[in-house]
C-alpha atoms as a printed R data frame, in Angstrom:
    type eleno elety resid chain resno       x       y       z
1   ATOM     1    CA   UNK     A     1  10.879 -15.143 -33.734
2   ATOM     2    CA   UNK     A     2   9.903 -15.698 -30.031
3   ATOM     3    CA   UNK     A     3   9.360 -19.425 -31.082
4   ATOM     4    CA   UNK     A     4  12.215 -19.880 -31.988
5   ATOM     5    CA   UNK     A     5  14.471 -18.084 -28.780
6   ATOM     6    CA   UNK     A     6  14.423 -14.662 -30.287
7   ATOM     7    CA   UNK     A     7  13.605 -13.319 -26.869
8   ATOM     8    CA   UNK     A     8  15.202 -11.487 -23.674
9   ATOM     9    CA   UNK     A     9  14.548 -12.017 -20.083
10  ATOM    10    CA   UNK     A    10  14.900  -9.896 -17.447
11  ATOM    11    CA   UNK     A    11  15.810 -10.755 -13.861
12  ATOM    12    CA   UNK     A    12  15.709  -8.973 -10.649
13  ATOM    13    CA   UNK     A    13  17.695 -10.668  -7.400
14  ATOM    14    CA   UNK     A    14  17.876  -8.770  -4.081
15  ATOM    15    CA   UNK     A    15  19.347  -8.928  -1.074
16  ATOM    16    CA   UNK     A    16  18.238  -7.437   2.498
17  ATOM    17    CA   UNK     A    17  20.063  -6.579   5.510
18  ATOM    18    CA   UNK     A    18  19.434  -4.262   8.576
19  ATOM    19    CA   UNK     A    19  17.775  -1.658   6.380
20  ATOM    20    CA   UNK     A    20  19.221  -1.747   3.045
21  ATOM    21    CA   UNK     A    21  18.133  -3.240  -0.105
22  ATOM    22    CA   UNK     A    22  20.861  -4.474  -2.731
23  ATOM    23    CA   UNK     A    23  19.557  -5.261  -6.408
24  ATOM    24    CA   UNK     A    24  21.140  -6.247  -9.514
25  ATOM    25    CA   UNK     A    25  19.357  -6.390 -12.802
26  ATOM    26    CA   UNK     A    26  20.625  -8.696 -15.205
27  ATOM    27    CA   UNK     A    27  19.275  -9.771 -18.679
28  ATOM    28    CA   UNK     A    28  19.718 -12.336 -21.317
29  ATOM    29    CA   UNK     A    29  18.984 -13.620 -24.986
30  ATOM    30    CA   UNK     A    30  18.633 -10.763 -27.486
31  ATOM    31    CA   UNK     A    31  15.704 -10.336 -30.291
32  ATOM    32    CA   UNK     A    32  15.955  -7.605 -33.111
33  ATOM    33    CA   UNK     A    33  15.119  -4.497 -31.967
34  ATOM    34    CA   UNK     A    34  15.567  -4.982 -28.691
35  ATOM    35    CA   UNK     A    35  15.875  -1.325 -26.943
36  ATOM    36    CA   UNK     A    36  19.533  -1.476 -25.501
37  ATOM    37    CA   UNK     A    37  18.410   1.609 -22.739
38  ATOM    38    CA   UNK     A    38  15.025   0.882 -20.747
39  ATOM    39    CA   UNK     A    39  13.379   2.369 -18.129
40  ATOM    40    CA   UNK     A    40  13.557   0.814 -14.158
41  ATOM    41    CA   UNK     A    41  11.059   1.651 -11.596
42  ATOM    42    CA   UNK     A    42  11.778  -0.255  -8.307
43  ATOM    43    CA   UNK     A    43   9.076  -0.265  -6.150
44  ATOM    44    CA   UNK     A    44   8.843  -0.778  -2.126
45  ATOM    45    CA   UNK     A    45   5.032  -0.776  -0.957
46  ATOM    46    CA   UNK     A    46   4.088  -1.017   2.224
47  ATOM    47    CA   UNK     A    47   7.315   0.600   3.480
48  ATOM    48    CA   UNK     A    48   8.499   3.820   4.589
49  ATOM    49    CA   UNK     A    49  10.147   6.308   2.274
50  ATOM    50    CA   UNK     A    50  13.486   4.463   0.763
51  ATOM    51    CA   UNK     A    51  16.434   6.787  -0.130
52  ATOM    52    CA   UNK     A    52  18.681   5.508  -3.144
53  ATOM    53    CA   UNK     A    53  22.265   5.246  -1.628
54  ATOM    54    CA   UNK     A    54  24.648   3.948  -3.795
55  ATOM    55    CA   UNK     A    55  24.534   2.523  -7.147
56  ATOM    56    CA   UNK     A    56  25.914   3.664 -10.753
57  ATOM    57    CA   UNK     A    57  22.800   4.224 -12.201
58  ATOM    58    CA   UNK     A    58  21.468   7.980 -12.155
59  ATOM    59    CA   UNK     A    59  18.177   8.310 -10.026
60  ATOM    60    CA   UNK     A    60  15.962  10.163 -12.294
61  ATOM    61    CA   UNK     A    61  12.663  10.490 -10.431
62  ATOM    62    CA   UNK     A    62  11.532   9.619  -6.891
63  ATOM    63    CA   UNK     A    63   7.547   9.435  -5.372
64  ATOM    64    CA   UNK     A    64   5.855   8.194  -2.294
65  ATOM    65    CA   UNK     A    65   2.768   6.478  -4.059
66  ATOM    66    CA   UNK     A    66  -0.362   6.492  -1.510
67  ATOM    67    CA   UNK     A    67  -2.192   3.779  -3.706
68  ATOM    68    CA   UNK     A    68   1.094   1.477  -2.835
69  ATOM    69    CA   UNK     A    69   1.533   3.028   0.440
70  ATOM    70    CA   UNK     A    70   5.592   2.770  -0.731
71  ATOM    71    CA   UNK     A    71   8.351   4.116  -2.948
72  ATOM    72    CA   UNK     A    72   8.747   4.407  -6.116
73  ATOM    73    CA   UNK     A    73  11.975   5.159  -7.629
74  ATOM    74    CA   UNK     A    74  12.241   5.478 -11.476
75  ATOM    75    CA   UNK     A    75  15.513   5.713 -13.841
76  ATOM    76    CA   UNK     A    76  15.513   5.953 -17.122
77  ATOM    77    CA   UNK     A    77  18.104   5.185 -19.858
78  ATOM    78    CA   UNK     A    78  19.091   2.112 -18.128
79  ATOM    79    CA   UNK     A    79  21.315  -0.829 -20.061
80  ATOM    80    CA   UNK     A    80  19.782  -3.650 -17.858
81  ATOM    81    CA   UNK     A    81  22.438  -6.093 -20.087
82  ATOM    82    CA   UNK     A    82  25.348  -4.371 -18.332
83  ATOM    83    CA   UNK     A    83  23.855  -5.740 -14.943
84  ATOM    84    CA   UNK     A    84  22.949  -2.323 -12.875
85  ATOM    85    CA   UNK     A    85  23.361  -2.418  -9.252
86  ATOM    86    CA   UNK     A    86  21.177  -0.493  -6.790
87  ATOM    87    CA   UNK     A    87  21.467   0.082  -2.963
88  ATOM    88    CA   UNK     A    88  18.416   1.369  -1.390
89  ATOM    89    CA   UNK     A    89  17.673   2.242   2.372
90  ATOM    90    CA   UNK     A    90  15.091   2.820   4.544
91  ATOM    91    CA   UNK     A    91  15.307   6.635   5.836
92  ATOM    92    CA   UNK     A    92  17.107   6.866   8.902
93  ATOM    93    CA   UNK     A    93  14.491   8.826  10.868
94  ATOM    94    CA   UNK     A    94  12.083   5.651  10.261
95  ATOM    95    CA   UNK     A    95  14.452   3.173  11.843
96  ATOM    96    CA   UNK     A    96  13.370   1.588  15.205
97  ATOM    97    CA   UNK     A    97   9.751   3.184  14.566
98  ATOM    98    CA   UNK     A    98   7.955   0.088  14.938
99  ATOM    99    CA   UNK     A    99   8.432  -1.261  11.155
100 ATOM   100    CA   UNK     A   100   6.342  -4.460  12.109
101 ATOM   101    CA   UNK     A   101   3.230  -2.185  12.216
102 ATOM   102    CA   UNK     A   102   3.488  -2.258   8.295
103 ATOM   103    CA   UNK     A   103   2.468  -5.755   7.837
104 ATOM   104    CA   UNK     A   104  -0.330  -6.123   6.265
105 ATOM   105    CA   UNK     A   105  -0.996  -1.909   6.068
106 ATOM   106    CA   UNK     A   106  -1.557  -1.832   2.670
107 ATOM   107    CA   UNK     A   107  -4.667  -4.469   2.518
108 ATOM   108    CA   UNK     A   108  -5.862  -2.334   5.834
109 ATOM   109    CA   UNK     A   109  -6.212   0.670   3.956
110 ATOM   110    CA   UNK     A   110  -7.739  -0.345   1.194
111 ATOM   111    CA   UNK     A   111 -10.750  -2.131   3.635
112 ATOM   112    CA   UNK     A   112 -10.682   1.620   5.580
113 ATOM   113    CA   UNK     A   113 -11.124   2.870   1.553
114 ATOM   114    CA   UNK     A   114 -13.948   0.650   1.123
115 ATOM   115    CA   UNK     A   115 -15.479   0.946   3.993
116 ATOM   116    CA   UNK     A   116 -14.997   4.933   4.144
117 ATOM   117    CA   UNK     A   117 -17.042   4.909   0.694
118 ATOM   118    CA   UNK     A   118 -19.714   2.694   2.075
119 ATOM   119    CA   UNK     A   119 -20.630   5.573   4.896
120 ATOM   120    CA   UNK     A   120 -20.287   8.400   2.293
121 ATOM   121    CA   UNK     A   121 -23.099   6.815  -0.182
122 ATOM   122    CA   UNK     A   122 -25.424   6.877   2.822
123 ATOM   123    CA   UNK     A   123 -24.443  10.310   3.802
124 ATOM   124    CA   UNK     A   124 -22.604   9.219   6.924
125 ATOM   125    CA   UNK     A   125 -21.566  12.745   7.905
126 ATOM   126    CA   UNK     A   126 -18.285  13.366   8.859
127 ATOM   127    CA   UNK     A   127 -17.120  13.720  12.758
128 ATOM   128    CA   UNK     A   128 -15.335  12.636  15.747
129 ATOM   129    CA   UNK     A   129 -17.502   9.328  14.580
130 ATOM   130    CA   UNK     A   130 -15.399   8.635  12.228
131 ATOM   131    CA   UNK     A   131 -11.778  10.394  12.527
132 ATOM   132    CA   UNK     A   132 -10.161   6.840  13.281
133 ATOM   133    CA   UNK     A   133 -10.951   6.005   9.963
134 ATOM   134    CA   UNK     A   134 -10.543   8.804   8.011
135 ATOM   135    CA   UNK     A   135  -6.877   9.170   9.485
136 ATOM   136    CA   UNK     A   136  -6.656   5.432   8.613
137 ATOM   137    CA   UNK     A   137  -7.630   5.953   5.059
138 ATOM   138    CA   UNK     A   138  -4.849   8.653   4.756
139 ATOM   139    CA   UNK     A   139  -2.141   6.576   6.467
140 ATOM   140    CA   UNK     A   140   0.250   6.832   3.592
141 ATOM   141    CA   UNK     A   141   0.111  10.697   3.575
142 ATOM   142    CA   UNK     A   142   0.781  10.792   7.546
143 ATOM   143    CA   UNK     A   143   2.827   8.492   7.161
144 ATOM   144    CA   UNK     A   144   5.326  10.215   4.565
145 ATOM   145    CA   UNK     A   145   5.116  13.044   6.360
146 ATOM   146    CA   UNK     A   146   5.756  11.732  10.071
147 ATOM   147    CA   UNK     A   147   8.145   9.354  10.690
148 ATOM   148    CA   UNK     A   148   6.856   8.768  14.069
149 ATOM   149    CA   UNK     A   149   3.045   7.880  12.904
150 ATOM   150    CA   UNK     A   150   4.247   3.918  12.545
151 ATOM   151    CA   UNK     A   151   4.028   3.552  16.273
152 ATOM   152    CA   UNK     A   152   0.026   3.886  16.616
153 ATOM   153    CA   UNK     A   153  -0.995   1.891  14.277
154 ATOM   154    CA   UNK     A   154  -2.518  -0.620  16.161
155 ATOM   155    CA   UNK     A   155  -4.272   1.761  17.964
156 ATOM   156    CA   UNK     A   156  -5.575   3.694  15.401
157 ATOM   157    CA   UNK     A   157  -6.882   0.483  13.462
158 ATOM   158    CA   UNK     A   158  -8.532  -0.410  17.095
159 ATOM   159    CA   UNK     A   159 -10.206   2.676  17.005
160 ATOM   160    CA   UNK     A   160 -11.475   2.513  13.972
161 ATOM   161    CA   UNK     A   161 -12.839  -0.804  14.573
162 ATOM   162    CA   UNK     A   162 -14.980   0.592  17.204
163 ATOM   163    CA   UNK     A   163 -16.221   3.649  15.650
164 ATOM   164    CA   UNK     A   164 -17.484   1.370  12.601
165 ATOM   165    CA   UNK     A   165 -19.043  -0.989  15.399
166 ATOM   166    CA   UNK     A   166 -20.691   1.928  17.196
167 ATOM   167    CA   UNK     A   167 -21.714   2.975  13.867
168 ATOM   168    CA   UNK     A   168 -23.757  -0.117  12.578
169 ATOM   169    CA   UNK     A   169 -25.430  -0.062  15.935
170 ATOM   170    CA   UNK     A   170 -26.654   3.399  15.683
171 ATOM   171    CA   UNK     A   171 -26.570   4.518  12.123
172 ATOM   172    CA   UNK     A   172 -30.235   3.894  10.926
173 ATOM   173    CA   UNK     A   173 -29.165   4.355   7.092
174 ATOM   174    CA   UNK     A   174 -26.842   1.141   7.757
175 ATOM   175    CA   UNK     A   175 -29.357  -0.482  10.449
176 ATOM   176    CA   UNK     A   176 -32.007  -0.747   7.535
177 ATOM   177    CA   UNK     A   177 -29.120  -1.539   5.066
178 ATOM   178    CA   UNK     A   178 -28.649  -5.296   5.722
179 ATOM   179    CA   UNK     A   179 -26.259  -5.820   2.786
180 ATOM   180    CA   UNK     A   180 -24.226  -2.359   2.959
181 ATOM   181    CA   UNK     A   181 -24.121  -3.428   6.778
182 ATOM   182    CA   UNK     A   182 -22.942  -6.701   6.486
183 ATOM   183    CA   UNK     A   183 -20.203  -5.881   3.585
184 ATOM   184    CA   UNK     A   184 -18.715  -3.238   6.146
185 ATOM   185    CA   UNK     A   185 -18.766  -5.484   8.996
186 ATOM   186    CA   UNK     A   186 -16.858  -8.067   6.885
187 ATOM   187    CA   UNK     A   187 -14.272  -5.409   5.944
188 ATOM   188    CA   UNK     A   188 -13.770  -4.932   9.427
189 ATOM   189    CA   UNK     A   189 -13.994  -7.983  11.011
190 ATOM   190    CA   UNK     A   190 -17.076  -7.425  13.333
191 ATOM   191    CA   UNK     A   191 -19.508 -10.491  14.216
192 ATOM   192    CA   UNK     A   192 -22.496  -9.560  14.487
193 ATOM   193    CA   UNK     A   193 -24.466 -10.812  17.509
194 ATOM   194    CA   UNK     A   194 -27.328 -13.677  16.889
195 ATOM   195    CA   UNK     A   195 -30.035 -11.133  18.064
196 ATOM   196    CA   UNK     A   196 -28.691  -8.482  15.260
197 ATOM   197    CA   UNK     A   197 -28.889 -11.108  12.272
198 ATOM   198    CA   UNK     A   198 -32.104 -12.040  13.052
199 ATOM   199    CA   UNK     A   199 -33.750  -8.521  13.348
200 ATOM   200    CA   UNK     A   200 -31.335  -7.936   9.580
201 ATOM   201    CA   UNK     A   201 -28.881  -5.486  11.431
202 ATOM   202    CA   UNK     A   202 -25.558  -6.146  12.042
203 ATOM   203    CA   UNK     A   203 -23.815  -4.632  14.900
């Protein structure tokens, strides 16, 4: 059947001004037993919490997902065919919090993941050595929860930068580690110094 056009296609457009998302959903071509209601999830990563503000279908569920580090609104019972509209907005109390700090927050956290698990298999013991990172790590859950977290971002990546620097240099578990060392200075970014490669530590 699907060789011969028996098939449907699904299309999502949006639009995006100021702070609101508008979607339609439109579909096309028809198969035999095609569901006529689906399920939609429309999902935002690397954003703050959206808020569903107008639209005609029914919001059914709503999460902030931490892997996605974004929103993730589902509805169910949805005739895509009849071309759905949805208008979705930032929450106000984000707005003017420094928004450009998200770029590129999502791939960050995943390298503080990584990085985070590298320590832990060597027993890097947790500390003021490593809070940068940990609160990196959890970004998405401070994040949800305070609206003004955005803002130190750049800080916060700085200083975990530095606490993973200071702890190559002084970490013997890592400093006798050349591999382990050299995949978490990679996640991070660090060089290490000419002297460092040659004596197999990275710092």
């Amino acid at each position: 059947d699907y060789l011969i056009g028996k098939q449907s296609f699904t299309k999502c457009e949006y639009s995006f001004n100021a702070s609101s998302f508008q979607i339609t959903l439109s579909q096309f071509g028809d198969f035999s037993g095609r569901p006529q209601l689906q399920t939609v999830r429309l999902s935002f990563p690397q954003l703050p919490p959206m808020t569903l503000v107008g639209g005609a279908v029914d919001l059914t569920s709503q999460e902030y997902n931490h892997e996605l580090v974004g929103s993730i609104l589902t509805f169910e019972n949805v005739d895509i065919s009849a071309g759905p509209t949805f208008q979705v907005e930032i929450d106000a109390e984000y707005l003017g919090a420094g928004l450009g700090h998200l770029v590129g927050l999502l791939g960050r956290v995943r390298r503080a993941r990584y990085v985070k698990d590298a320590l832990d298999d060597v027993n890097v013991n947790y500390g003021t050595n490593r809070t940068n990172l940990t609160s990196y790590v959890l970004a998405a859950t401070q994040l949800e929860d305070d609206p003004t977290f955005v803002t130190g971002l750049p800080q916060l990546w700085a200083g975990a930068t530095a606490e993973v620097k200071n702890l190559l240099a002084t970490y013997d578990e890592l400093k006798g580690d050349t591999r382990r060392s050299k995949f978490v200075s990679d996640m991070f970014g660090i060089k290490p110094s000419a002297a460092s490669t040659l004596n197999g530590v990275f710092v």
